[in-house]
Amino acid sequence: MIDPAVQAASEATPDGFRTMMSGFPTGVCVVTTTDHEGAPRGMTCSSVCSVSLEPPTLLVCLRDGSPTLEAVVKRGTFAVNLLHEGAQGAAELFASGNPHRFRLLPWEQSPDAAGPHLVEDAHTVADCDVVLIQKVGDHVTVFGETRRIVRQHVHPPLLYGLRQFRGWSGT
């Protein structure tokens, strides 16, 4: 028998929506790029989705008004650093807004990279070219055609759900 209280409907509010989505665990990444002066920019993102295999395309949803989004739009490229289960600290750092985040962990950017690669914290990095941008509410969806994939480590992914980070193994 289903508890009637569980089936109770309520108006969709930002808090209710956030609570609902917290029950949908997802992988964690850091989206990176550089601004017009070459300074690195990046932010933690759990809104990542594959879109197409041909051409290989993904999307990320970035907060409207963020310096990272501004740099992605102006530069037209970005890197998606898929974090491994040992990279909770990097996820928290890039979610914190700390202006010195790139001084606090190792990264590199080769000339053919779309943005900085987090060399110790990402298990895989996708270098992407922006192909479409769509604003929805307080976020902007950026579609990126993946032009290069760099596998850096063989570690299980970092997950986020119920407002907690966990490794794939649940530890």
PDB file of C-alpha atoms in Angstrom:
ATOM      1  CA  MET A   1       0.000   0.000   0.000  1.00  0.00           C
ATOM      2  CA  ILE A   2       1.292   3.466  -0.881  1.00  0.00           C
ATOM      3  CA  ASP A   3       1.405   6.095   1.847  1.00  0.00           C
ATOM      4  CA  PRO A   4      -0.985   8.932   0.805  1.00  0.00           C
ATOM      5  CA  ALA A   5       1.411  11.526   2.231  1.00  0.00           C
ATOM      6  CA  VAL A   6       4.057  10.398  -0.257  1.00  0.00           C
ATOM      7  CA  GLN A   7       1.701  11.034  -3.166  1.00  0.00           C
ATOM      8  CA  ALA A   8       0.768  14.546  -2.011  1.00  0.00           C
ATOM      9  CA  ALA A   9       1.305  17.063  -4.774  1.00  0.00           C
ATOM     10  CA  SER A  10       2.734  20.475  -4.113  1.00  0.00           C
ATOM     11  CA  GLU A  11       3.530  23.531  -6.187  1.00  0.00           C
ATOM     12  CA  ALA A  12       6.944  23.383  -7.821  1.00  0.00           C
ATOM     13  CA  THR A  13       9.226  25.841  -6.009  1.00  0.00           C
ATOM     14  CA  PRO A  14      12.978  26.330  -6.342  1.00  0.00           C
ATOM     15  CA  ASP A  15      13.553  24.536  -3.002  1.00  0.00           C
ATOM     16  CA  GLY A  16      11.216  21.693  -3.900  1.00  0.00           C
ATOM     17  CA  PHE A  17      12.829  21.341  -7.320  1.00  0.00           C
ATOM     18  CA  ARG A  18      16.319  21.309  -5.753  1.00  0.00           C
ATOM     19  CA  THR A  19      15.190  18.601  -3.309  1.00  0.00           C
ATOM     20  CA  MET A  20      13.665  16.540  -6.117  1.00  0.00           C
ATOM     21  CA  MET A  21      16.828  16.754  -8.242  1.00  0.00           C
ATOM     22  CA  SER A  22      19.037  15.841  -5.262  1.00  0.00           C
ATOM     23  CA  GLY A  23      17.412  12.403  -5.473  1.00  0.00           C
ATOM     24  CA  PHE A  24      18.846  11.955  -8.977  1.00  0.00           C
ATOM     25  CA  PRO A  25      22.571  11.212  -8.515  1.00  0.00           C
ATOM     26  CA  THR A  26      24.874  12.346 -11.272  1.00  0.00           C
ATOM     27  CA  GLY A  27      28.537  12.551 -12.157  1.00  0.00           C
ATOM     28  CA  VAL A  28      30.592  15.607 -11.275  1.00  0.00           C
ATOM     29  CA  CYS A  29      32.836  17.633 -13.550  1.00  0.00           C
ATOM     30  CA  VAL A  30      34.686  20.916 -13.632  1.00  0.00           C
ATOM     31  CA  VAL A  31      34.112  22.964 -16.773  1.00  0.00           C
ATOM     32  CA  THR A  32      37.190  25.016 -17.658  1.00  0.00           C
ATOM     33  CA  THR A  33      38.280  27.547 -20.253  1.00  0.00           C
ATOM     34  CA  THR A  34      40.428  30.679 -20.406  1.00  0.00           C
ATOM     35  CA  ASP A  35      39.301  34.280 -20.649  1.00  0.00           C
ATOM     36  CA  HIS A  36      40.382  36.809 -23.294  1.00  0.00           C
ATOM     37  CA  GLU A  37      43.590  37.511 -21.333  1.00  0.00           C
ATOM     38  CA  GLY A  38      44.462  33.819 -21.013  1.00  0.00           C
ATOM     39  CA  ALA A  39      43.507  33.519 -17.329  1.00  0.00           C
ATOM     40  CA  PRO A  40      41.986  30.140 -16.421  1.00  0.00           C
ATOM     41  CA  ARG A  41      38.304  29.995 -15.486  1.00  0.00           C
ATOM     42  CA  GLY A  42      36.340  27.055 -14.129  1.00  0.00           C
ATOM     43  CA  MET A  43      33.355  25.893 -12.132  1.00  0.00           C
ATOM     44  CA  THR A  44      31.943  22.658 -10.754  1.00  0.00           C
ATOM     45  CA  CYS A  45      29.070  21.290 -12.781  1.00  0.00           C
ATOM     46  CA  SER A  46      26.830  18.268 -12.351  1.00  0.00           C
ATOM     47  CA  SER A  47      24.560  19.176 -15.252  1.00  0.00           C
ATOM     48  CA  VAL A  48      26.335  17.303 -18.044  1.00  0.00           C
ATOM     49  CA  CYS A  49      24.640  15.180 -20.650  1.00  0.00           C
ATOM     50  CA  SER A  50      25.565  13.379 -23.845  1.00  0.00           C
ATOM     51  CA  VAL A  51      23.551  14.684 -26.797  1.00  0.00           C
ATOM     52  CA  SER A  52      24.791  12.995 -29.958  1.00  0.00           C
ATOM     53  CA  LEU A  53      27.310  10.379 -31.073  1.00  0.00           C
ATOM     54  CA  GLU A  54      27.662  11.808 -34.598  1.00  0.00           C
ATOM     55  CA  PRO A  55      28.993  14.355 -34.182  1.00  0.00           C
ATOM     56  CA  PRO A  56      30.053  13.607 -30.597  1.00  0.00           C
ATOM     57  CA  THR A  57      28.265  16.356 -28.681  1.00  0.00           C
ATOM     58  CA  LEU A  58      27.544  17.009 -25.022  1.00  0.00           C
ATOM     59  CA  LEU A  59      25.897  19.780 -23.064  1.00  0.00           C
ATOM     60  CA  VAL A  60      26.693  21.537 -19.814  1.00  0.00           C
ATOM     61  CA  CYS A  61      24.463  23.911 -17.868  1.00  0.00           C
ATOM     62  CA  LEU A  62      26.302  26.885 -16.367  1.00  0.00           C
ATOM     63  CA  ARG A  63      25.020  29.600 -14.042  1.00  0.00           C
ATOM     64  CA  ASP A  64      24.076  32.730 -15.951  1.00  0.00           C
ATOM     65  CA  GLY A  65      26.430  35.587 -15.116  1.00  0.00           C
ATOM     66  CA  SER A  66      29.341  33.398 -14.042  1.00  0.00           C
ATOM     67  CA  PRO A  67      32.838  34.419 -15.189  1.00  0.00           C
ATOM     68  CA  THR A  68      33.313  30.871 -16.514  1.00  0.00           C
ATOM     69  CA  LEU A  69      30.229  31.107 -18.723  1.00  0.00           C
ATOM     70  CA  GLU A  70      31.306  34.526 -19.991  1.00  0.00           C
ATOM     71  CA  ALA A  71      34.735  33.141 -20.951  1.00  0.00           C
ATOM     72  CA  VAL A  72      33.230  30.014 -22.586  1.00  0.00           C
ATOM     73  CA  VAL A  73      30.955  32.167 -24.734  1.00  0.00           C
ATOM     74  CA  LYS A  74      33.729  34.586 -25.748  1.00  0.00           C
ATOM     75  CA  ARG A  75      36.380  31.920 -26.373  1.00  0.00           C
ATOM     76  CA  GLY A  76      34.042  29.407 -28.008  1.00  0.00           C
ATOM     77  CA  THR A  77      35.754  26.406 -26.387  1.00  0.00           C
ATOM     78  CA  PHE A  78      35.701  24.597 -23.070  1.00  0.00           C
ATOM     79  CA  ALA A  79      37.010  21.466 -21.399  1.00  0.00           C
ATOM     80  CA  VAL A  80      34.875  19.076 -19.370  1.00  0.00           C
ATOM     81  CA  ASN A  81      37.013  17.540 -16.618  1.00  0.00           C
ATOM     82  CA  LEU A  82      35.180  14.402 -15.401  1.00  0.00           C
ATOM     83  CA  LEU A  83      36.245  14.034 -11.764  1.00  0.00           C
ATOM     84  CA  HIS A  84      37.277  10.742 -10.191  1.00  0.00           C
ATOM     85  CA  GLU A  85      36.104   9.573  -6.790  1.00  0.00           C
ATOM     86  CA  GLY A  86      39.170  10.990  -5.039  1.00  0.00           C
ATOM     87  CA  ALA A  87      38.507  14.518  -6.312  1.00  0.00           C
ATOM     88  CA  GLN A  88      35.833  15.728  -3.905  1.00  0.00           C
ATOM     89  CA  GLY A  89      38.189  18.502  -2.778  1.00  0.00           C
ATOM     90  CA  ALA A  90      38.496  19.799  -6.338  1.00  0.00           C
ATOM     91  CA  ALA A  91      34.699  19.695  -6.763  1.00  0.00           C
ATOM     92  CA  GLU A  92      34.219  21.691  -3.566  1.00  0.00           C
ATOM     93  CA  LEU A  93      36.999  24.138  -4.462  1.00  0.00           C
ATOM     94  CA  PHE A  94      35.542  24.923  -7.892  1.00  0.00           C
ATOM     95  CA  ALA A  95      32.056  25.264  -6.383  1.00  0.00           C
ATOM     96  CA  SER A  96      33.321  27.670  -3.699  1.00  0.00           C
ATOM     97  CA  GLY A  97      34.030  30.681  -5.888  1.00  0.00           C
ATOM     98  CA  ASN A  98      37.562  30.917  -4.484  1.00  0.00           C
ATOM     99  CA  PRO A  99      39.352  33.287  -6.902  1.00  0.00           C
ATOM    100  CA  HIS A 100      42.658  31.423  -6.361  1.00  0.00           C
ATOM    101  CA  ARG A 101      41.314  27.944  -7.196  1.00  0.00           C
ATOM    102  CA  PHE A 102      43.770  27.394 -10.069  1.00  0.00           C
ATOM    103  CA  ARG A 103      46.690  28.126  -7.724  1.00  0.00           C
ATOM    104  CA  LEU A 104      45.559  25.401  -5.326  1.00  0.00           C
ATOM    105  CA  LEU A 105      45.752  22.317  -7.528  1.00  0.00           C
ATOM    106  CA  PRO A 106      47.743  21.120 -10.539  1.00  0.00           C
ATOM    107  CA  TRP A 107      46.500  21.757 -14.048  1.00  0.00           C
ATOM    108  CA  GLU A 108      47.914  22.106 -17.524  1.00  0.00           C
ATOM    109  CA  GLN A 109      46.760  23.343 -20.889  1.00  0.00           C
ATOM    110  CA  SER A 110      48.408  22.190 -24.076  1.00  0.00           C
ATOM    111  CA  PRO A 111      48.019  24.383 -27.188  1.00  0.00           C
ATOM    112  CA  ASP A 112      45.347  22.068 -28.639  1.00  0.00           C
ATOM    113  CA  ALA A 113      43.301  21.867 -25.407  1.00  0.00           C
ATOM    114  CA  ALA A 114      39.975  23.702 -25.164  1.00  0.00           C
ATOM    115  CA  GLY A 115      40.614  24.647 -21.543  1.00  0.00           C
ATOM    116  CA  PRO A 116      42.722  23.704 -18.545  1.00  0.00           C
ATOM    117  CA  HIS A 117      42.943  19.989 -17.722  1.00  0.00           C
ATOM    118  CA  LEU A 118      42.894  19.071 -14.028  1.00  0.00           C
ATOM    119  CA  VAL A 119      45.736  16.561 -14.243  1.00  0.00           C
ATOM    120  CA  GLU A 120      45.311  14.916 -10.825  1.00  0.00           C
ATOM    121  CA  ASP A 121      41.552  15.213 -10.313  1.00  0.00           C
ATOM    122  CA  ALA A 122      39.980  14.326 -13.673  1.00  0.00           C
ATOM    123  CA  HIS A 123      39.828  10.741 -14.889  1.00  0.00           C
ATOM    124  CA  THR A 124      38.908  11.952 -18.399  1.00  0.00           C
ATOM    125  CA  VAL A 125      38.761  15.332 -20.141  1.00  0.00           C
ATOM    126  CA  ALA A 126      36.691  16.248 -23.192  1.00  0.00           C
ATOM    127  CA  ASP A 127      37.847  19.257 -25.222  1.00  0.00           C
ATOM    128  CA  CYS A 128      34.817  20.887 -26.845  1.00  0.00           C
ATOM    129  CA  ASP A 129      33.920  23.608 -29.330  1.00  0.00           C
ATOM    130  CA  VAL A 130      30.740  25.594 -28.602  1.00  0.00           C
ATOM    131  CA  VAL A 131      28.056  24.870 -31.213  1.00  0.00           C
ATOM    132  CA  LEU A 132      24.915  26.240 -29.539  1.00  0.00           C
ATOM    133  CA  ILE A 133      23.981  28.319 -26.486  1.00  0.00           C
ATOM    134  CA  GLN A 134      20.483  28.456 -24.980  1.00  0.00           C
ATOM    135  CA  LYS A 135      19.454  30.490 -21.916  1.00  0.00           C
ATOM    136  CA  VAL A 136      16.800  28.929 -19.696  1.00  0.00           C
ATOM    137  CA  GLY A 137      15.924  30.617 -16.415  1.00  0.00           C
ATOM    138  CA  ASP A 138      19.015  31.308 -14.314  1.00  0.00           C
ATOM    139  CA  HIS A 139      21.269  28.955 -16.299  1.00  0.00           C
ATOM    140  CA  VAL A 140      22.642  28.715 -19.817  1.00  0.00           C
ATOM    141  CA  THR A 141      22.899  25.422 -21.672  1.00  0.00           C
ATOM    142  CA  VAL A 142      26.087  25.212 -23.721  1.00  0.00           C
ATOM    143  CA  PHE A 143      26.323  22.499 -26.363  1.00  0.00           C
ATOM    144  CA  GLY A 144      29.847  21.438 -27.201  1.00  0.00           C
ATOM    145  CA  GLU A 145      31.075  19.286 -30.046  1.00  0.00           C
ATOM    146  CA  THR A 146      33.774  17.084 -28.555  1.00  0.00           C
ATOM    147  CA  ARG A 147      36.931  17.236 -30.650  1.00  0.00           C
ATOM    148  CA  ARG A 148      39.348  15.401 -28.350  1.00  0.00           C
ATOM    149  CA  ILE A 149      39.128  13.023 -25.388  1.00  0.00           C
ATOM    150  CA  VAL A 150      42.048  12.618 -22.977  1.00  0.00           C
ATOM    151  CA  ARG A 151      41.948   9.682 -20.543  1.00  0.00           C
ATOM    152  CA  GLN A 152      44.174  10.652 -17.593  1.00  0.00           C
ATOM    153  CA  HIS A 153      43.481   8.100 -14.843  1.00  0.00           C
ATOM    154  CA  VAL A 154      41.718   4.795 -14.402  1.00  0.00           C
ATOM    155  CA  HIS A 155      39.621   5.626 -11.338  1.00  0.00           C
ATOM    156  CA  PRO A 156      35.881   5.344 -10.719  1.00  0.00           C
ATOM    157  CA  PRO A 157      33.884   8.570 -11.121  1.00  0.00           C
ATOM    158  CA  LEU A 158      32.802  10.998  -8.426  1.00  0.00           C
ATOM    159  CA  LEU A 159      29.017  11.162  -7.959  1.00  0.00           C
ATOM    160  CA  TYR A 160      26.749  13.755  -6.359  1.00  0.00           C
ATOM    161  CA  GLY A 161      23.270  13.071  -4.997  1.00  0.00           C
ATOM    162  CA  LEU A 162      21.224  13.728  -1.867  1.00  0.00           C
ATOM    163  CA  ARG A 163      23.558  16.731  -1.419  1.00  0.00           C
ATOM    164  CA  GLN A 164      26.543  14.438  -0.838  1.00  0.00           C
ATOM    165  CA  PHE A 165      29.594  13.357  -2.807  1.00  0.00           C
ATOM    166  CA  ARG A 166      30.260   9.639  -3.173  1.00  0.00           C
ATOM    167  CA  GLY A 167      32.513   7.420  -5.192  1.00  0.00           C
ATOM    168  CA  TRP A 168      31.070   4.885  -7.595  1.00  0.00           C
ATOM    169  CA  SER A 169      31.774   2.170  -5.020  1.00  0.00           C
ATOM    170  CA  GLY A 170      29.614   4.042  -2.476  1.00  0.00           C
ATOM    171  CA  THR A 171      32.435   4.935  -0.112  1.00  0.00           C
TER     172      THR A 171
END
